[in-house]
Short mmCIF file of C-alpha atoms and ligand atoms in Angstrom, two decimals:
data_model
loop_
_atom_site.label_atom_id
_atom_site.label_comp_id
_atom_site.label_asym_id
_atom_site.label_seq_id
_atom_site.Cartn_x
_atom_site.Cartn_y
_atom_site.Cartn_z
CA UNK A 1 -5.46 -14.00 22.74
CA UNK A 2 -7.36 -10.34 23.93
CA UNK A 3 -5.75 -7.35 23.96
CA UNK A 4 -7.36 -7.04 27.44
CA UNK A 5 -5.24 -10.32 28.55
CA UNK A 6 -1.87 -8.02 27.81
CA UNK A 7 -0.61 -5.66 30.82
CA UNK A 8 -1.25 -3.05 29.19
CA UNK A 9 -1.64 0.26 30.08
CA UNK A 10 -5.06 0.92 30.44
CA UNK A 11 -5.71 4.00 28.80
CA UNK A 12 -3.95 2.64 25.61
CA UNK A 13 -5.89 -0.60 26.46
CA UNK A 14 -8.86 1.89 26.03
CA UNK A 15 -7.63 3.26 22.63
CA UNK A 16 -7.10 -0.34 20.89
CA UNK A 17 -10.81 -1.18 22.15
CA UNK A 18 -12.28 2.18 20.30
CA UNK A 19 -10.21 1.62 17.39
CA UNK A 20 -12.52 -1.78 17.32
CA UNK A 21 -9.81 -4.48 17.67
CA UNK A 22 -10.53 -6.97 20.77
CA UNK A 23 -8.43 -10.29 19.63
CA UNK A 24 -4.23 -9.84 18.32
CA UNK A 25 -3.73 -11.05 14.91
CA UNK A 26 -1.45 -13.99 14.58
CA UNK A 27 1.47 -11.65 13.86
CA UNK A 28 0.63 -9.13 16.68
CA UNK A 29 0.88 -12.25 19.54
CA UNK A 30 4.21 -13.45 18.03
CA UNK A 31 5.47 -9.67 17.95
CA UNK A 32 4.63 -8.07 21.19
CA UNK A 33 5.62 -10.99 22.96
CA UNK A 34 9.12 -10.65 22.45
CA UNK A 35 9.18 -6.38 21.60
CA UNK A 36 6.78 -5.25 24.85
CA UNK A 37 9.87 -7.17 26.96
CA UNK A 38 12.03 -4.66 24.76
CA UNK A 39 13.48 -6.81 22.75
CA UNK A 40 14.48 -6.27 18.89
CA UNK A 41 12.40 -8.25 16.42
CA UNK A 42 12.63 -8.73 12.29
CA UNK A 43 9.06 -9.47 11.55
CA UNK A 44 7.97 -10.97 8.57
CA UNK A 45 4.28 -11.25 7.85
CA UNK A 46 1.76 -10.83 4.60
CA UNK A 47 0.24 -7.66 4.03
CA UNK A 48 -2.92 -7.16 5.83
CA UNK A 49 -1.93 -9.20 8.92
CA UNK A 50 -2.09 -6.15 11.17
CA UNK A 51 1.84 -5.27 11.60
CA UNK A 52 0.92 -1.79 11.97
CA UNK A 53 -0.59 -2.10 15.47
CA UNK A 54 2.21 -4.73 16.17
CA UNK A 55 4.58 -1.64 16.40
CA UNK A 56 2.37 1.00 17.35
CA UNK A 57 1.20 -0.61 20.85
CA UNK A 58 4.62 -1.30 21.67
CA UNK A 59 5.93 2.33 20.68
CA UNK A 60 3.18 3.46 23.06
CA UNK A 61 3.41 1.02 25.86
CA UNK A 62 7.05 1.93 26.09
CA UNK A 63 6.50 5.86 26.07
CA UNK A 64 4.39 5.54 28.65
CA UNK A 65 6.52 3.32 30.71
CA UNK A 66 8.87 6.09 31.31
CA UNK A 67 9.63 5.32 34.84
CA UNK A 68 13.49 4.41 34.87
CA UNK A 69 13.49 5.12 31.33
CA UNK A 70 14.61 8.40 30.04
CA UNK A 71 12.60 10.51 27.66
CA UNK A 72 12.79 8.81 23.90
CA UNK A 73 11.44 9.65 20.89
CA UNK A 74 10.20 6.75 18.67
CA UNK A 75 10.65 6.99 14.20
CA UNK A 76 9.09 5.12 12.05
CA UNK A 77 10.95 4.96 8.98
CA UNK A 78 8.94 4.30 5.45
CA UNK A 79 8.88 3.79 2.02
CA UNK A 80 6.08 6.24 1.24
CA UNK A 81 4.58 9.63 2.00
CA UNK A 82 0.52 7.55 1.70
CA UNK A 83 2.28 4.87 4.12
CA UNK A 84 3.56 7.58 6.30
CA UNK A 85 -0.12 9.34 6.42
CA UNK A 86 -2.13 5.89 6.73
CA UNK A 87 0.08 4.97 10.00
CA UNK A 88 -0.01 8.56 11.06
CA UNK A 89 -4.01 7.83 11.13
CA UNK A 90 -4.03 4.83 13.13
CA UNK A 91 -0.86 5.81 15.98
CA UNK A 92 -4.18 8.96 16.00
CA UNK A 93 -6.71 6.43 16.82
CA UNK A 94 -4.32 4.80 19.38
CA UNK A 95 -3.59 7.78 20.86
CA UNK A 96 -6.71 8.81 21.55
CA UNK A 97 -5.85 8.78 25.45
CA UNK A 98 -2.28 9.27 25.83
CA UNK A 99 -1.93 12.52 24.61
CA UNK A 100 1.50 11.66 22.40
CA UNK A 101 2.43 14.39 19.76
CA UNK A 102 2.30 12.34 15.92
CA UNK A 103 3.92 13.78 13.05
CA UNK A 104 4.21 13.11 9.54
CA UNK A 105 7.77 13.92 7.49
CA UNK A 106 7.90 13.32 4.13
CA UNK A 107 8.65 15.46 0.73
CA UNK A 108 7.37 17.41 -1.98
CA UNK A 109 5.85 19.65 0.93
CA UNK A 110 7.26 22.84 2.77
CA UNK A 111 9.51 23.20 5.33
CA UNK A 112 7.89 24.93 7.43
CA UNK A 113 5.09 23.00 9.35
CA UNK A 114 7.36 20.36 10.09
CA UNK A 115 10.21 22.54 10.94
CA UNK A 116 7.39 24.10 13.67
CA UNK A 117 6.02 20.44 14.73
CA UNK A 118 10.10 19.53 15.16
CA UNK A 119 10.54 22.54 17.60
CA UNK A 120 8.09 21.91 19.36
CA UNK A 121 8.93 18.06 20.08
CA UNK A 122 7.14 15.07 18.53
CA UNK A 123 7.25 11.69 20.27
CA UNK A 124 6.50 9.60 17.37
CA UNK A 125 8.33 10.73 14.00
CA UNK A 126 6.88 9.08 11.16
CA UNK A 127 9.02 9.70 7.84
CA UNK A 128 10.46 9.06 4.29
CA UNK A 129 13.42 8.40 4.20
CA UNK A 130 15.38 11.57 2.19
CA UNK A 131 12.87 14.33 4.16
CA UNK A 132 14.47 12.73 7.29
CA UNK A 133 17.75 12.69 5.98
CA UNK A 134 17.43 16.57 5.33
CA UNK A 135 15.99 17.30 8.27
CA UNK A 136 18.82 15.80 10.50
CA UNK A 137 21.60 17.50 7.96
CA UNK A 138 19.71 20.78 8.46
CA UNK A 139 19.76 20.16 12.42
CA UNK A 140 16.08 20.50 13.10
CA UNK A 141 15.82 16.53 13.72
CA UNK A 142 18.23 14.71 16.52
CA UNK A 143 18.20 11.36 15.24
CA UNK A 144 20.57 10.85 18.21
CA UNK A 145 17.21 11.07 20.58
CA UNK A 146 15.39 8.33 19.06
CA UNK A 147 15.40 5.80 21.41
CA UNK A 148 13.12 3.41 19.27
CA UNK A 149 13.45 2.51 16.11
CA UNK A 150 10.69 1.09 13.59
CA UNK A 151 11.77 0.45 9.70
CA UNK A 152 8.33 -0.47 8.40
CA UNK A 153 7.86 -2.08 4.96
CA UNK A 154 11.96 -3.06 4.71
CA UNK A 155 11.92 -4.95 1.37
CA UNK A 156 9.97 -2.13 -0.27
CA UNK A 157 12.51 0.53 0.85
CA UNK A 158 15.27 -1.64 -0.04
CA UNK A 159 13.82 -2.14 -3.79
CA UNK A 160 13.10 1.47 -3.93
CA UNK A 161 16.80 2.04 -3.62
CA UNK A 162 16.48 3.59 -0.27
CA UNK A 163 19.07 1.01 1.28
CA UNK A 164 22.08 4.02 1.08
CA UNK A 165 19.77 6.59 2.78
CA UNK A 166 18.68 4.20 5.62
CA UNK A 167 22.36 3.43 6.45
CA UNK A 168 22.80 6.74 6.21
CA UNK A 169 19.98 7.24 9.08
CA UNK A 170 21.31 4.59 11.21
CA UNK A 171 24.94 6.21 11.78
CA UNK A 172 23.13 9.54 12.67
CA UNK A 173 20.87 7.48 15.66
CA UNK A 174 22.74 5.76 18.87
CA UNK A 175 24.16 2.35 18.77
CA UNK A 176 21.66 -0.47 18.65
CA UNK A 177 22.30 -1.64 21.98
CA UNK A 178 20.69 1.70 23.64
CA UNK A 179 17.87 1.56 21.76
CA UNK A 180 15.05 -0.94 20.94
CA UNK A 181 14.63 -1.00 17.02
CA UNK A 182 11.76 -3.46 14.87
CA UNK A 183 11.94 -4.05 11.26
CA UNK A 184 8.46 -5.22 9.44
CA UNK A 185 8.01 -6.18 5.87
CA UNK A 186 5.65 -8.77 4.03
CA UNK A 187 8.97 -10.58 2.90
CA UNK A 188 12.24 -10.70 4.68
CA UNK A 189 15.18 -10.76 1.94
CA UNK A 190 18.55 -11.25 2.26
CA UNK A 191 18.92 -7.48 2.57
CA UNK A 192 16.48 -6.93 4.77
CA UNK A 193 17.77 -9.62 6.90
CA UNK A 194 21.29 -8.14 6.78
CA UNK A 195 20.42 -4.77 8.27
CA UNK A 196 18.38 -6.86 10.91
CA UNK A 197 21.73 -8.03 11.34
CA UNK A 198 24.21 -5.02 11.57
CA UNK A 199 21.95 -2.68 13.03
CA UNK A 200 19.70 -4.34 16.01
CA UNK A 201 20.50 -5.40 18.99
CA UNK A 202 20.52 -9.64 18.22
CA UNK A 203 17.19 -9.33 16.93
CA UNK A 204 14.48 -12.18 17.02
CA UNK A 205 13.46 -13.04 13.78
CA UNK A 206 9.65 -13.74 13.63
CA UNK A 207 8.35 -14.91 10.67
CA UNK A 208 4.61 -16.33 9.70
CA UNK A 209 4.48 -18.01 6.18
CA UNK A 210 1.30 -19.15 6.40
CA UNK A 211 1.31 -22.85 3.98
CA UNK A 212 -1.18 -20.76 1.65
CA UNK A 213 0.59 -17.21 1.07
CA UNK A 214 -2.54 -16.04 0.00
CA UNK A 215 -5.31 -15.33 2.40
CA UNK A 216 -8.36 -17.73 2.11
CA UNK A 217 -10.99 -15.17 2.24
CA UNK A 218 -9.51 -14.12 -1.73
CA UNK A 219 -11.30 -15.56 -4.30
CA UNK A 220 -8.88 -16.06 -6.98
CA UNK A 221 -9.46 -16.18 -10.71
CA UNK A 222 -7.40 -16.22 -13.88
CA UNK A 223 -8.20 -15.89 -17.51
CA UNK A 224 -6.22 -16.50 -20.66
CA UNK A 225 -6.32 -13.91 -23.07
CA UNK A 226 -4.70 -11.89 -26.11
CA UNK A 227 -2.91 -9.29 -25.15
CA UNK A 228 -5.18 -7.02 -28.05
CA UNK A 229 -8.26 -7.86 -26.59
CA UNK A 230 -7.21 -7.89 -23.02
CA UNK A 231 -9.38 -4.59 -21.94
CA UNK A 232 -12.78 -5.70 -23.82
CA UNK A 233 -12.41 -8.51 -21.29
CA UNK A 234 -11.84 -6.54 -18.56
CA UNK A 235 -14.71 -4.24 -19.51
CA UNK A 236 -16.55 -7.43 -19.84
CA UNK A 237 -15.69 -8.63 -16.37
CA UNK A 238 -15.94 -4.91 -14.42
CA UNK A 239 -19.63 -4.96 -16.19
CA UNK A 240 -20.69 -8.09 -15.00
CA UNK A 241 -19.35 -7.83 -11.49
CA UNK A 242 -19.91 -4.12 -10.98
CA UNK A 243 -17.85 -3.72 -8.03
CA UNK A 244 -18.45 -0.99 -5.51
CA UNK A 245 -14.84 -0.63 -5.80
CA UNK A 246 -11.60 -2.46 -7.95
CA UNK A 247 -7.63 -1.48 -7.77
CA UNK A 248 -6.30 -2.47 -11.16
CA UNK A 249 -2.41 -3.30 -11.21
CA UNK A 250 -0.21 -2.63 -14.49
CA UNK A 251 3.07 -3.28 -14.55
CA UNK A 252 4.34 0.28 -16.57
CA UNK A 253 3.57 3.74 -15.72
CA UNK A 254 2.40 4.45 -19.01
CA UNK A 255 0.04 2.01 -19.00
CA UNK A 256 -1.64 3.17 -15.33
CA UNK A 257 -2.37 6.23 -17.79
CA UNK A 258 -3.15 4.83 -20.71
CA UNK A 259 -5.46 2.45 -18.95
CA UNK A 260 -7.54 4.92 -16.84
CA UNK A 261 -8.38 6.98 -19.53
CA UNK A 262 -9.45 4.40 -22.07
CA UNK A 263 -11.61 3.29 -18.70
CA UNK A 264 -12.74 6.63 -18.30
CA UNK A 265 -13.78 7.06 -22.08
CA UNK A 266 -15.95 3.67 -21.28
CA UNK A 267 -18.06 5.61 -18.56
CA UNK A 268 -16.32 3.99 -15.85
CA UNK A 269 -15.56 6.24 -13.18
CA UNK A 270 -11.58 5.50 -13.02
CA UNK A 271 -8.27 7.50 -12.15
CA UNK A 272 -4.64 6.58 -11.91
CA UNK A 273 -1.33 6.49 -9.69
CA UNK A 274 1.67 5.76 -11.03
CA UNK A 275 5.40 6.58 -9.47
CA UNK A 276 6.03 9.80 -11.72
CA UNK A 277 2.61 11.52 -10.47
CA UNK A 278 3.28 14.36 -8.12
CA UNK A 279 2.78 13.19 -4.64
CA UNK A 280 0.23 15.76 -3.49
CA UNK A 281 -1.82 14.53 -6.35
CA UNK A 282 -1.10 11.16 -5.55
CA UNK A 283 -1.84 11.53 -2.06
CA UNK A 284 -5.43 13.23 -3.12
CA UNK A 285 -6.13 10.79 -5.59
CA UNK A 286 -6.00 7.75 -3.13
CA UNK A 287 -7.94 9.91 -0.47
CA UNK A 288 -10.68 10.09 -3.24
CA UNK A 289 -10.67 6.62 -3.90
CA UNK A 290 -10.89 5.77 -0.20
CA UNK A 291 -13.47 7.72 0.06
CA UNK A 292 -15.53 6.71 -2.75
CA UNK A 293 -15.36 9.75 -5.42
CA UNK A 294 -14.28 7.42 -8.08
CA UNK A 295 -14.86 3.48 -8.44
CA UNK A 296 -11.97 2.59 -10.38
CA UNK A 297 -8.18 3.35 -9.13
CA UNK A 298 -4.92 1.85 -11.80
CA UNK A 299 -2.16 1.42 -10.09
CA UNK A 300 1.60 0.28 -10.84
CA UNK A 301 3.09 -1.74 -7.68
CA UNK A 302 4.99 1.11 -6.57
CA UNK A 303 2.50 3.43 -6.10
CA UNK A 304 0.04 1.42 -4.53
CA UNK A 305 2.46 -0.24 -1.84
CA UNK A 306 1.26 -0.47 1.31
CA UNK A 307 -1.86 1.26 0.34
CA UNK A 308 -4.88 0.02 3.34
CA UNK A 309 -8.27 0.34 1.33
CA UNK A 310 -10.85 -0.66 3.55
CA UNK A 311 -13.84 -2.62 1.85
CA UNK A 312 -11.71 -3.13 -1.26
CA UNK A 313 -14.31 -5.47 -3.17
CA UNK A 314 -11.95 -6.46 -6.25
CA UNK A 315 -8.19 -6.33 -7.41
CA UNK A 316 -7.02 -6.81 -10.73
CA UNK A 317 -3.69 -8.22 -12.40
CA UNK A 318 -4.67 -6.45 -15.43
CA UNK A 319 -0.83 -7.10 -16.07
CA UNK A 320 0.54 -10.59 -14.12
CA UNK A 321 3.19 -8.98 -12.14
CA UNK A 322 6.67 -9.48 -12.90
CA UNK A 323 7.93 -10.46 -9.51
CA UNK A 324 5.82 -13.49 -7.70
CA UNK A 325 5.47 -12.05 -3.98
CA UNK A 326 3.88 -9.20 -5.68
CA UNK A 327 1.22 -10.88 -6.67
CA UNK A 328 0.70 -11.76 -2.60
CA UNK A 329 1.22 -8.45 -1.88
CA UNK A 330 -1.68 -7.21 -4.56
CA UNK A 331 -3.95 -9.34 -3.86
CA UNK A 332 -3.44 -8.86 -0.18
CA UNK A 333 -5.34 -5.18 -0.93
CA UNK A 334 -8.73 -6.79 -0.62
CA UNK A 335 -9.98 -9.02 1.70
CA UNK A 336 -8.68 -7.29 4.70
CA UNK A 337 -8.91 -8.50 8.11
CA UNK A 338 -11.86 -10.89 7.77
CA UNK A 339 -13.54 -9.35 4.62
CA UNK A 340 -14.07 -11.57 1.71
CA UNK A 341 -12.52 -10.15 -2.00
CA UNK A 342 -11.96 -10.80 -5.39
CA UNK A 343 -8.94 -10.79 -7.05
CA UNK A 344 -8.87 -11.22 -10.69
CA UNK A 345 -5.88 -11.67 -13.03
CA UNK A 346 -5.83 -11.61 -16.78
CA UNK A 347 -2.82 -13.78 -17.93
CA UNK A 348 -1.66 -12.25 -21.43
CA UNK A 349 1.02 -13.82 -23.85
CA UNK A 350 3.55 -10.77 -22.88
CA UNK A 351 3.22 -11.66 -19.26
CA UNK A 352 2.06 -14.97 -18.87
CA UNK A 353 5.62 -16.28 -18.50
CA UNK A 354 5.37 -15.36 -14.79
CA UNK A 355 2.14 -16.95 -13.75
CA UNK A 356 4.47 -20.36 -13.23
CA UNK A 357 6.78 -18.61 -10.79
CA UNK A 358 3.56 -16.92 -9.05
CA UNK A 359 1.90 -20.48 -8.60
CA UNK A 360 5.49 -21.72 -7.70
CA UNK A 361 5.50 -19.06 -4.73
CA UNK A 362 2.19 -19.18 -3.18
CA UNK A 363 1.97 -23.21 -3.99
CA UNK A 364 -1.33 -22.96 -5.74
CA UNK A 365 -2.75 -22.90 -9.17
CA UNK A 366 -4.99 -20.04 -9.69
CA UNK A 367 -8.32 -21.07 -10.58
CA UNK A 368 -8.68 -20.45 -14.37
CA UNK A 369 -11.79 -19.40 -15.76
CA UNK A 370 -13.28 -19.48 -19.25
CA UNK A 371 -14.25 -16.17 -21.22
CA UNK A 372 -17.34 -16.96 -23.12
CA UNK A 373 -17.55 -14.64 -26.34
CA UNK A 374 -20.31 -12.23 -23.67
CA UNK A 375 -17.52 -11.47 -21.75
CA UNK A 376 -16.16 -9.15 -24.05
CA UNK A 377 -16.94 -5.87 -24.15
CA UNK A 378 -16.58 -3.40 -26.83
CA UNK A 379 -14.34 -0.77 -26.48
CA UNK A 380 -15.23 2.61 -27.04
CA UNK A 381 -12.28 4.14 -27.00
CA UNK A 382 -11.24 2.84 -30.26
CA UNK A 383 -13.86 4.34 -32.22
CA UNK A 384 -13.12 7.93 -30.49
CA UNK A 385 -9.47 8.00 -30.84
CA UNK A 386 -9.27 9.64 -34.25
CA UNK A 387 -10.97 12.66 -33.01
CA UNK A 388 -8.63 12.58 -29.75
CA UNK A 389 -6.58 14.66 -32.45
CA UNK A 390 -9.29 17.54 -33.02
CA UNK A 391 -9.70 18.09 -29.29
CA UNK A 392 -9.31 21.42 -27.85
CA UNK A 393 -8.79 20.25 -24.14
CA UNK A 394 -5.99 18.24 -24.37
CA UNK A 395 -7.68 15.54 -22.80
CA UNK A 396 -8.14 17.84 -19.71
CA UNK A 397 -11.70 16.28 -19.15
CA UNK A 398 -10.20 12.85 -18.11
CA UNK A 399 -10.68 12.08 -14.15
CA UNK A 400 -13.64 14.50 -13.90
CA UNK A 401 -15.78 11.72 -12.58
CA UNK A 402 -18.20 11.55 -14.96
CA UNK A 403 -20.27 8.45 -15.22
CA UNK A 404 -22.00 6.40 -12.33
CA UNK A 405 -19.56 4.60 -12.61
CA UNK A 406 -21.60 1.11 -13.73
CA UNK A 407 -22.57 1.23 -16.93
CA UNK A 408 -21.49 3.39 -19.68
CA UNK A 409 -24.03 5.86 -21.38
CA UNK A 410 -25.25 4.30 -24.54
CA UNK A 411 -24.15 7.32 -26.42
CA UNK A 412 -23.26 10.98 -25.25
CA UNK A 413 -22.59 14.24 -27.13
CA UNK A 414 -19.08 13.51 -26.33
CA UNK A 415 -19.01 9.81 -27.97
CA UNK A 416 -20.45 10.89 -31.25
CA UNK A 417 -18.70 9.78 -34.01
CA UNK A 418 -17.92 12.87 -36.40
CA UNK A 419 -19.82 12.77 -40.03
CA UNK A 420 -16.53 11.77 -41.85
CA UNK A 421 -16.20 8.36 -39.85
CA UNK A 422 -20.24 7.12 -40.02
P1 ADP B 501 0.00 -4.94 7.50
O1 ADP B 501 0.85 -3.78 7.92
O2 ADP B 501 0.42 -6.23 8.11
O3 ADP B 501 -0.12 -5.04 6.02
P2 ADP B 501 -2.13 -3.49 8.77
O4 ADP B 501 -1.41 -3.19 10.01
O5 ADP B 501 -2.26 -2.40 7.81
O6 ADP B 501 -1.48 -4.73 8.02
O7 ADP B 501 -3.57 -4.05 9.14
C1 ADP B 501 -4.48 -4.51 8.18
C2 ADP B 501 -5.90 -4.29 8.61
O8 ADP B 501 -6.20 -5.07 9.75
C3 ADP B 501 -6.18 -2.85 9.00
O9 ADP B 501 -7.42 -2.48 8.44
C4 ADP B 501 -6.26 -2.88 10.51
O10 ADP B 501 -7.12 -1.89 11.01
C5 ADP B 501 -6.79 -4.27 10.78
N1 ADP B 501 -6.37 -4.84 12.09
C6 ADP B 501 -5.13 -4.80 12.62
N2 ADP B 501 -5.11 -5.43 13.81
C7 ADP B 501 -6.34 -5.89 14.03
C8 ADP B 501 -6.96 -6.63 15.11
N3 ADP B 501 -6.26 -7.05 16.17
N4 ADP B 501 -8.27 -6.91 15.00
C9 ADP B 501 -8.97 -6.53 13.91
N5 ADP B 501 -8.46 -5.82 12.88
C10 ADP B 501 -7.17 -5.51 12.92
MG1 MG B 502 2.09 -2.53 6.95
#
């Protein structure tokens, strides 16, 4: 079905056409069929499926239809201040001819601006949820105005532990039946389903398990290996790819770290987010991955939720994850929206336990591959750990972006073994 085929208003109708989209996703033609007749909706749909847009056009359409209706602001409510900016930058694009005021609420940033944005009125709140929780308590945000309701991303707020602050949010807003209110995640657990429940107004539930949960465009791939000599292969396998671009996935926050840095010593051109890194680093870090400062970004789950990447040629399970419709949601990073990808996972005796519930879920057994010995790379970092010790910079020179990024430098000032180890 075409956008143009909807009754759209026209100037938003203009919007979606800039923005480049001219046919609704499966899960777009389910949603707005039931939400642009103002109807509540629990949608369930993989990552990458285009929910964003499912939400956004019917916030919009409904602003604008404010005939009979009175004035209402429209939140967004999600699990992450990058999730919060990325949708900020599409409802932009959207917007482009409507004229709506946009704004962005989230922590670990002042007061002020957003205090300023507030008094001046925004029609479409997008926040985390303890920055909204503040800002209602401090009486700059009346969550009693919001007349529609999006909780994006609902099983990844829930696991985040955000479940108490959301209920907390939906006693401060209007009863359910006055406003129109969407939920959205890749999964729909019992939680999720529950607040679906209790706090819309007899919500459809729309849900689109496709038979193969992942999409078809990913070329999957799976190696056995030792858990010891698990980054030679991976050196081995980002050499002979050489991917413009590759999101590696650990399962610790250490190891997102550890990992970048040992990739960095190889003269790969590689930086980390984890949960404990500041956000405004975080935030900066992803922006420069985006836009192609660095080749390389390690990730936990976590951080990288929800994370759009566009042209995201590889993802790796350098860690199998511990919970099976993460692996979906990984994976999901590349290969959006028509692009083909690569996702790569390295199976190693600590984690491999969980590949058998990951094939369980997405009904599939993951193509295994064969490392021949010339997949292994060596790793450098070994051989320059012992002078880690003598180093004056405290390892300050890690994430400078040295490196092209493709292959390591056969030797460097900085890779020189000192006298005492030749
Ligand atoms: P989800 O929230 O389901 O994970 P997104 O809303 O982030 O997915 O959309 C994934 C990608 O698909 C984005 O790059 C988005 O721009 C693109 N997209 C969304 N809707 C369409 C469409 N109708 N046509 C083409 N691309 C689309
Ligand atoms: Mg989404």
């Amino acid at each position: 079905m075409l956008f143009n085929e909807l009754n759209l208003n026209p100037k938003l109708l203009r919007g979606i056409a800039e923005r480049g989209y001219t046919e609704l996703t499966a899960v777009q033609e389910r949603t707005l069929a039931v939400t642009l007749r103002g109807r509540d909706a629990a949608v369930q749909s993989q990552t990458g499926t285009g929910k964003t847009a499912a939400f956004l056009i019917t916030l919009f359409e409904s602003l604008l239809g404010g005939d009979a209706q009175r004035w209402r602001s429209a939140l967004i409510i999600v699990p992450t201040r990058e999730l919060a900016v990325q949708i900020e930058g599409e409802a932009r694009l959207l917007n482009r001819h409507l004229g709506f005021t946009i704004g962005c609420f989230y922590g670990g940033v002042g007061y002020e601006l957003q205090q300023d944005l507030l008094r001046k009125g925004v029609n479409i709140i997008i926040g985390t949820p303890g920055r909204l929780i503040d800002l209602s308590e401090k009486g700059l945000m009346k969550l009693k105005e919001v007349g529609l309701l999006v909780i994006d991303e609902a099983d990844r707020l829930f696991d985040m532990g955000f479940l108490p602050d959301i209920k907390k949010l939906l006693q401060k807003m209007t009863s359910p039946r006055v406003r129109q209110s969407m939920l959205f995640s890749a999964t729909l657990s019992r939680i999720s389903r529950k607040v679906a429940a209790d706090h819309m107004n007899r919500p459809e539930f729309i849900e689109l398990t496709p038979e193969n949960l992942t999409v078809d465009t990913i070329t999957q791939e799976l190696y056995h290996v030792k858990s010891h000599i698990k980054l030679n292969l991976l050196l081995g396998i980002l050499r002979k790819e050489n991917p413009r671009n590759a999101l590696i996935f650990v399962n610790m926050r250490h190891s997102a770290f550890k990992l970048a840095k040992k990739l960095e010593i190889n003269g790969f051109r590689a930086r980390y987010i984890s949960g404990d890194l500041p956000q405004v680093k975080r935030l900066k870090v992803i922006d420069d991955f985006m836009t192609g400062k660095f080749a390389i970004l390690v990730a936990t789950d976590v951080a990288a939720r929800g994370l759009h990447i566009e042209g995201l040629e590889m993802v790796v399970n350098y860690d199998l994850p511990q919970d099976h419709e993460n692996y979906v949601h990984r994976i999901g990073r590349t290969a959006r929206a028509g692009n083909t990808g690569k996702a790569v996972s390295l199976a190693c005796e600590k984690y491999s336990e969980h590949l058998y519930g990951i094939e369980n879920f997405i009904k599939m057994r993951i193509p295994e591959k064969t490392a021949g010995l010339d997949m292994f790379a060596t790793d450098r970092s070994l051989e320059y750990a012992p002078e880690k010790r003598d180093r004056q910079d405290g390892g300050k020179r890690f994430g400078s972006g040295r490196g092209d990024g493709k292959r390591p430098e056969r030797s460097g000032p900085r890779f020189q073994r000192r006298p005492s180890m030749a």
